[in-house]
PDB file of C-alpha atoms in Angstrom:
ATOM      1  CA  UNK A   1       0.003  -0.060   0.108  1.00  0.00           C
ATOM      2  CA  UNK A   2       1.169   3.460  -0.917  1.00  0.00           C
ATOM      3  CA  UNK A   3      -0.363   6.813  -0.490  1.00  0.00           C
ATOM      4  CA  UNK A   4       1.536   9.910  -2.390  1.00  0.00           C
ATOM      5  CA  UNK A   5       0.999  13.623  -1.599  1.00  0.00           C
ATOM      6  CA  UNK A   6       2.821  16.536  -3.161  1.00  0.00           C
ATOM      7  CA  UNK A   7       5.959  15.893  -1.075  1.00  0.00           C
ATOM      8  CA  UNK A   8       5.684  12.660   0.713  1.00  0.00           C
ATOM      9  CA  UNK A   9       5.180   8.859   0.251  1.00  0.00           C
ATOM     10  CA  UNK A  10       3.221   7.112   2.791  1.00  0.00           C
ATOM     11  CA  UNK A  11       4.500   3.114   2.439  1.00  0.00           C
ATOM     12  CA  UNK A  12       4.335  -0.262   4.251  1.00  0.00           C
ATOM     13  CA  UNK A  13       7.314  -0.641   6.665  1.00  0.00           C
ATOM     14  CA  UNK A  14      10.465  -2.621   5.652  1.00  0.00           C
ATOM     15  CA  UNK A  15      12.855  -4.376   7.974  1.00  0.00           C
ATOM     16  CA  UNK A  16      15.749  -2.059   7.482  1.00  0.00           C
ATOM     17  CA  UNK A  17      13.446   0.840   8.461  1.00  0.00           C
ATOM     18  CA  UNK A  18      14.703   0.457  12.008  1.00  0.00           C
ATOM     19  CA  UNK A  19      17.812   2.505  11.391  1.00  0.00           C
ATOM     20  CA  UNK A  20      15.614   5.663  10.530  1.00  0.00           C
ATOM     21  CA  UNK A  21      13.347   4.987  13.429  1.00  0.00           C
ATOM     22  CA  UNK A  22      16.156   4.472  16.051  1.00  0.00           C
ATOM     23  CA  UNK A  23      17.685   7.607  14.455  1.00  0.00           C
ATOM     24  CA  UNK A  24      14.870   9.839  15.729  1.00  0.00           C
ATOM     25  CA  UNK A  25      13.577   7.687  18.594  1.00  0.00           C
ATOM     26  CA  UNK A  26      16.914   8.625  20.173  1.00  0.00           C
ATOM     27  CA  UNK A  27      16.539  12.223  20.068  1.00  0.00           C
ATOM     28  CA  UNK A  28      15.626  13.775  23.352  1.00  0.00           C
ATOM     29  CA  UNK A  29      12.784  16.080  21.629  1.00  0.00           C
ATOM     30  CA  UNK A  30      11.038  12.892  20.529  1.00  0.00           C
ATOM     31  CA  UNK A  31      11.430  11.279  24.017  1.00  0.00           C
ATOM     32  CA  UNK A  32      10.108  14.022  25.802  1.00  0.00           C
ATOM     33  CA  UNK A  33       6.226  12.937  25.823  1.00  0.00           C
ATOM     34  CA  UNK A  34       6.972   9.184  25.980  1.00  0.00           C
ATOM     35  CA  UNK A  35       7.861   6.763  28.936  1.00  0.00           C
ATOM     36  CA  UNK A  36      11.226   5.858  27.796  1.00  0.00           C
ATOM     37  CA  UNK A  37      14.414   7.652  28.581  1.00  0.00           C
ATOM     38  CA  UNK A  38      16.251   6.127  25.739  1.00  0.00           C
ATOM     39  CA  UNK A  39      15.769   3.642  22.790  1.00  0.00           C
ATOM     40  CA  UNK A  40      18.197   0.971  21.762  1.00  0.00           C
ATOM     41  CA  UNK A  41      18.648  -0.835  18.357  1.00  0.00           C
ATOM     42  CA  UNK A  42      16.657  -3.685  19.673  1.00  0.00           C
ATOM     43  CA  UNK A  43      13.811  -1.439  20.745  1.00  0.00           C
ATOM     44  CA  UNK A  44      13.665   0.053  17.105  1.00  0.00           C
ATOM     45  CA  UNK A  45      13.936  -3.351  15.429  1.00  0.00           C
ATOM     46  CA  UNK A  46      11.061  -4.817  17.659  1.00  0.00           C
ATOM     47  CA  UNK A  47       9.133  -1.507  16.891  1.00  0.00           C
ATOM     48  CA  UNK A  48       9.553  -2.097  12.947  1.00  0.00           C
ATOM     49  CA  UNK A  49       8.832  -5.947  13.211  1.00  0.00           C
ATOM     50  CA  UNK A  50       5.502  -5.184  15.143  1.00  0.00           C
ATOM     51  CA  UNK A  51       4.322  -2.645  12.500  1.00  0.00           C
ATOM     52  CA  UNK A  52       5.331  -5.171   9.710  1.00  0.00           C
ATOM     53  CA  UNK A  53       3.206  -8.062  11.489  1.00  0.00           C
ATOM     54  CA  UNK A  54       0.363  -5.805  11.351  1.00  0.00           C
ATOM     55  CA  UNK A  55       0.476  -5.737   7.531  1.00  0.00           C
ATOM     56  CA  UNK A  56      -0.258  -9.626   7.380  1.00  0.00           C
ATOM     57  CA  UNK A  57      -3.130  -9.524   9.748  1.00  0.00           C
ATOM     58  CA  UNK A  58      -6.398 -10.901   8.516  1.00  0.00           C
ATOM     59  CA  UNK A  59      -8.391  -8.725   8.343  1.00  0.00           C
ATOM     60  CA  UNK A  60      -5.997  -5.979   8.853  1.00  0.00           C
ATOM     61  CA  UNK A  61      -7.028  -3.461  11.352  1.00  0.00           C
ATOM     62  CA  UNK A  62      -3.984  -1.663  11.920  1.00  0.00           C
ATOM     63  CA  UNK A  63      -2.801   0.578   8.992  1.00  0.00           C
ATOM     64  CA  UNK A  64       0.681   1.972  10.099  1.00  0.00           C
ATOM     65  CA  UNK A  65       2.768   3.454   7.425  1.00  0.00           C
ATOM     66  CA  UNK A  66       6.535   4.673   6.967  1.00  0.00           C
ATOM     67  CA  UNK A  67       6.340   8.503   6.318  1.00  0.00           C
ATOM     68  CA  UNK A  68       9.046   9.132   3.478  1.00  0.00           C
ATOM     69  CA  UNK A  69      10.198  12.026   1.494  1.00  0.00           C
ATOM     70  CA  UNK A  70       8.826  11.581  -2.160  1.00  0.00           C
ATOM     71  CA  UNK A  71      12.094  13.239  -3.475  1.00  0.00           C
ATOM     72  CA  UNK A  72      14.625  10.760  -1.768  1.00  0.00           C
ATOM     73  CA  UNK A  73      12.488   8.286  -0.088  1.00  0.00           C
ATOM     74  CA  UNK A  74      14.227   9.103   3.271  1.00  0.00           C
ATOM     75  CA  UNK A  75      12.083   7.777   6.218  1.00  0.00           C
ATOM     76  CA  UNK A  76      11.149  10.614   8.392  1.00  0.00           C
ATOM     77  CA  UNK A  77       8.443   9.090  10.545  1.00  0.00           C
ATOM     78  CA  UNK A  78       5.207   7.038  10.763  1.00  0.00           C
ATOM     79  CA  UNK A  79       1.386   7.451  10.440  1.00  0.00           C
ATOM     80  CA  UNK A  80      -1.496   5.420  10.899  1.00  0.00           C
ATOM     81  CA  UNK A  81      -5.161   4.588  11.651  1.00  0.00           C
ATOM     82  CA  UNK A  82      -5.801   1.727  13.669  1.00  0.00           C
ATOM     83  CA  UNK A  83      -9.491   0.153  13.991  1.00  0.00           C
ATOM     84  CA  UNK A  84     -10.421   0.079  17.376  1.00  0.00           C
ATOM     85  CA  UNK A  85     -14.212  -1.093  16.613  1.00  0.00           C
ATOM     86  CA  UNK A  86     -14.942  -2.343  13.223  1.00  0.00           C
ATOM     87  CA  UNK A  87     -18.808  -2.477  13.995  1.00  0.00           C
ATOM     88  CA  UNK A  88     -18.794   1.338  15.062  1.00  0.00           C
ATOM     89  CA  UNK A  89     -16.481   2.096  12.200  1.00  0.00           C
ATOM     90  CA  UNK A  90     -14.236   3.564  14.368  1.00  0.00           C
ATOM     91  CA  UNK A  91     -10.103   4.008  14.452  1.00  0.00           C
ATOM     92  CA  UNK A  92      -7.290   5.556  16.397  1.00  0.00           C
ATOM     93  CA  UNK A  93      -5.064   7.976  14.533  1.00  0.00           C
ATOM     94  CA  UNK A  94      -1.312   8.343  15.275  1.00  0.00           C
ATOM     95  CA  UNK A  95       1.682   9.923  14.004  1.00  0.00           C
ATOM     96  CA  UNK A  96       5.205  10.573  14.712  1.00  0.00           C
ATOM     97  CA  UNK A  97       7.656  12.478  13.091  1.00  0.00           C
ATOM     98  CA  UNK A  98      11.526  12.935  13.200  1.00  0.00           C
ATOM     99  CA  UNK A  99      11.981  16.340  15.106  1.00  0.00           C
ATOM    100  CA  UNK A 100      14.376  17.471  12.350  1.00  0.00           C
ATOM    101  CA  UNK A 101      11.154  17.417  10.273  1.00  0.00           C
ATOM    102  CA  UNK A 102       8.755  19.209  12.723  1.00  0.00           C
ATOM    103  CA  UNK A 103       7.310  22.692  11.771  1.00  0.00           C
ATOM    104  CA  UNK A 104       7.769  22.264   7.897  1.00  0.00           C
ATOM    105  CA  UNK A 105       4.332  21.109   7.049  1.00  0.00           C
ATOM    106  CA  UNK A 106       5.177  17.303   6.695  1.00  0.00           C
ATOM    107  CA  UNK A 107       2.861  16.074   9.751  1.00  0.00           C
ATOM    108  CA  UNK A 108      -0.187  18.144   8.163  1.00  0.00           C
ATOM    109  CA  UNK A 109       0.315  16.985   4.791  1.00  0.00           C
ATOM    110  CA  UNK A 110       0.662  13.228   6.286  1.00  0.00           C
ATOM    111  CA  UNK A 111      -2.304  13.713   8.321  1.00  0.00           C
ATOM    112  CA  UNK A 112      -4.713  14.801   5.630  1.00  0.00           C
ATOM    113  CA  UNK A 113      -3.718  11.785   3.567  1.00  0.00           C
ATOM    114  CA  UNK A 114      -4.248   9.421   6.163  1.00  0.00           C
ATOM    115  CA  UNK A 115      -7.568  10.867   7.390  1.00  0.00           C
ATOM    116  CA  UNK A 116      -8.407  10.371   3.661  1.00  0.00           C
ATOM    117  CA  UNK A 117      -7.515   6.876   3.614  1.00  0.00           C
ATOM    118  CA  UNK A 118      -9.319   6.171   6.917  1.00  0.00           C
ATOM    119  CA  UNK A 119     -12.676   7.851   5.653  1.00  0.00           C
ATOM    120  CA  UNK A 120     -12.377   7.114   1.937  1.00  0.00           C
ATOM    121  CA  UNK A 121     -10.937   3.728   1.705  1.00  0.00           C
ATOM    122  CA  UNK A 122     -11.442   2.318   5.072  1.00  0.00           C
ATOM    123  CA  UNK A 123     -15.082   3.814   5.355  1.00  0.00           C
ATOM    124  CA  UNK A 124     -14.627   4.955   9.062  1.00  0.00           C
ATOM    125  CA  UNK A 125     -17.391   6.839  10.788  1.00  0.00           C
ATOM    126  CA  UNK A 126     -15.098   8.409  13.394  1.00  0.00           C
ATOM    127  CA  UNK A 127     -11.571   8.831  13.975  1.00  0.00           C
ATOM    128  CA  UNK A 128     -10.025   9.791  17.221  1.00  0.00           C
ATOM    129  CA  UNK A 129      -6.668  10.678  18.899  1.00  0.00           C
ATOM    130  CA  UNK A 130      -5.135  10.970  22.305  1.00  0.00           C
ATOM    131  CA  UNK A 131      -2.215  12.813  23.288  1.00  0.00           C
ATOM    132  CA  UNK A 132      -0.390  14.104  26.179  1.00  0.00           C
ATOM    133  CA  UNK A 133      -2.088  17.572  27.051  1.00  0.00           C
ATOM    134  CA  UNK A 134       1.494  19.329  27.260  1.00  0.00           C
ATOM    135  CA  UNK A 135       2.289  18.408  23.586  1.00  0.00           C
ATOM    136  CA  UNK A 136       0.646  21.555  22.368  1.00  0.00           C
ATOM    137  CA  UNK A 137       2.171  21.121  18.990  1.00  0.00           C
ATOM    138  CA  UNK A 138       0.326  17.885  18.481  1.00  0.00           C
ATOM    139  CA  UNK A 139      -2.684  19.392  19.887  1.00  0.00           C
ATOM    140  CA  UNK A 140      -2.596  22.439  17.266  1.00  0.00           C
ATOM    141  CA  UNK A 141      -2.215  19.690  14.522  1.00  0.00           C
ATOM    142  CA  UNK A 142      -5.150  17.764  15.625  1.00  0.00           C
ATOM    143  CA  UNK A 143      -7.105  20.873  15.261  1.00  0.00           C
ATOM    144  CA  UNK A 144      -5.680  22.201  12.169  1.00  0.00           C
ATOM    145  CA  UNK A 145      -6.726  18.785  10.525  1.00  0.00           C
ATOM    146  CA  UNK A 146     -10.365  19.189  11.594  1.00  0.00           C
ATOM    147  CA  UNK A 147     -10.199  17.336  14.933  1.00  0.00           C
ATOM    148  CA  UNK A 148     -12.251  18.887  17.933  1.00  0.00           C
ATOM    149  CA  UNK A 149     -11.356  18.463  21.613  1.00  0.00           C
ATOM    150  CA  UNK A 150     -13.702  16.040  23.183  1.00  0.00           C
ATOM    151  CA  UNK A 151     -12.174  16.146  26.517  1.00  0.00           C
ATOM    152  CA  UNK A 152      -9.087  15.822  28.808  1.00  0.00           C
ATOM    153  CA  UNK A 153      -8.324  12.901  31.425  1.00  0.00           C
ATOM    154  CA  UNK A 154      -6.617  14.237  34.362  1.00  0.00           C
ATOM    155  CA  UNK A 155      -3.302  12.124  35.564  1.00  0.00           C
ATOM    156  CA  UNK A 156      -4.257   9.548  33.490  1.00  0.00           C
ATOM    157  CA  UNK A 157      -0.662   8.527  32.709  1.00  0.00           C
ATOM    158  CA  UNK A 158       2.446   8.423  34.903  1.00  0.00           C
ATOM    159  CA  UNK A 159       5.991   8.477  33.570  1.00  0.00           C
ATOM    160  CA  UNK A 160       9.257  10.245  34.407  1.00  0.00           C
ATOM    161  CA  UNK A 161       8.289  10.639  37.827  1.00  0.00           C
ATOM    162  CA  UNK A 162       5.214  12.798  37.114  1.00  0.00           C
ATOM    163  CA  UNK A 163       1.372  12.451  36.385  1.00  0.00           C
ATOM    164  CA  UNK A 164       0.363  13.472  32.837  1.00  0.00           C
ATOM    165  CA  UNK A 165      -3.060  14.754  31.675  1.00  0.00           C
ATOM    166  CA  UNK A 166      -3.987  13.520  28.091  1.00  0.00           C
ATOM    167  CA  UNK A 167      -6.471  14.936  25.835  1.00  0.00           C
ATOM    168  CA  UNK A 168      -8.933  13.233  23.540  1.00  0.00           C
ATOM    169  CA  UNK A 169      -9.926  14.210  19.974  1.00  0.00           C
ATOM    170  CA  UNK A 170     -12.044  13.255  17.231  1.00  0.00           C
ATOM    171  CA  UNK A 171     -13.467  14.006  13.795  1.00  0.00           C
ATOM    172  CA  UNK A 172     -16.619  12.561  11.986  1.00  0.00           C
ATOM    173  CA  UNK A 173     -16.728  11.406   8.360  1.00  0.00           C
ATOM    174  CA  UNK A 174     -19.400  14.185   7.504  1.00  0.00           C
ATOM    175  CA  UNK A 175     -17.022  16.768   9.311  1.00  0.00           C
ATOM    176  CA  UNK A 176     -14.050  15.724   7.484  1.00  0.00           C
ATOM    177  CA  UNK A 177     -16.137  15.640   4.005  1.00  0.00           C
ATOM    178  CA  UNK A 178     -17.442  19.276   4.707  1.00  0.00           C
ATOM    179  CA  UNK A 179     -13.617  20.148   4.930  1.00  0.00           C
ATOM    180  CA  UNK A 180     -12.117  17.944   2.272  1.00  0.00           C
ATOM    181  CA  UNK A 181     -12.692  19.856  -0.840  1.00  0.00           C
ATOM    182  CA  UNK A 182     -10.477  22.670   0.576  1.00  0.00           C
ATOM    183  CA  UNK A 183      -7.515  20.209   0.558  1.00  0.00           C
ATOM    184  CA  UNK A 184      -7.815  18.216  -2.794  1.00  0.00           C
ATOM    185  CA  UNK A 185      -4.825  19.983  -4.188  1.00  0.00           C
ATOM    186  CA  UNK A 186      -2.604  17.892  -1.532  1.00  0.00           C
ATOM    187  CA  UNK A 187      -3.311  14.587  -3.348  1.00  0.00           C
ATOM    188  CA  UNK A 188      -1.671  12.819  -6.201  1.00  0.00           C
ATOM    189  CA  UNK A 189      -3.898  10.015  -7.269  1.00  0.00           C
TER     190      UNK A 189
END
């Protein structure tokens, strides 16, 4: 499976992708909102192996793709929709990006493409995302792609010797359809 946008190619994971994953998983900026203090080669290999295993599930419920630059195919992150309730046609959205590529529009571009896949190809009714409340960059991104805040869970995560609040966002298919016509220029079918 591949999804192309103006600057990106979202593709299935391959075994050697662990190297690029480790390169950004080891960055302090990436680790800030995760429970890990560091990431090893084994962690990155296991992470990629899990994503590859999801590709072979029948029926496939988890679509987590590598975000690569269209120009040189370098892996800069990953993004996905993972079906959480098939009967309700509901999926969780998740994205991570190498900090070097933050604030350049890549996350927005990839997110729009993945929402399109979730609503158009998977026919989801609702796509939701949860993030650490302190992660204001991700919260802004979720709002920019049309998700709305549904609520905040207080002190529901504990890592790095503190409690963290998380926020829950979502978008419905009909809400996405209302805004998608403004974004048609992002896709190359």
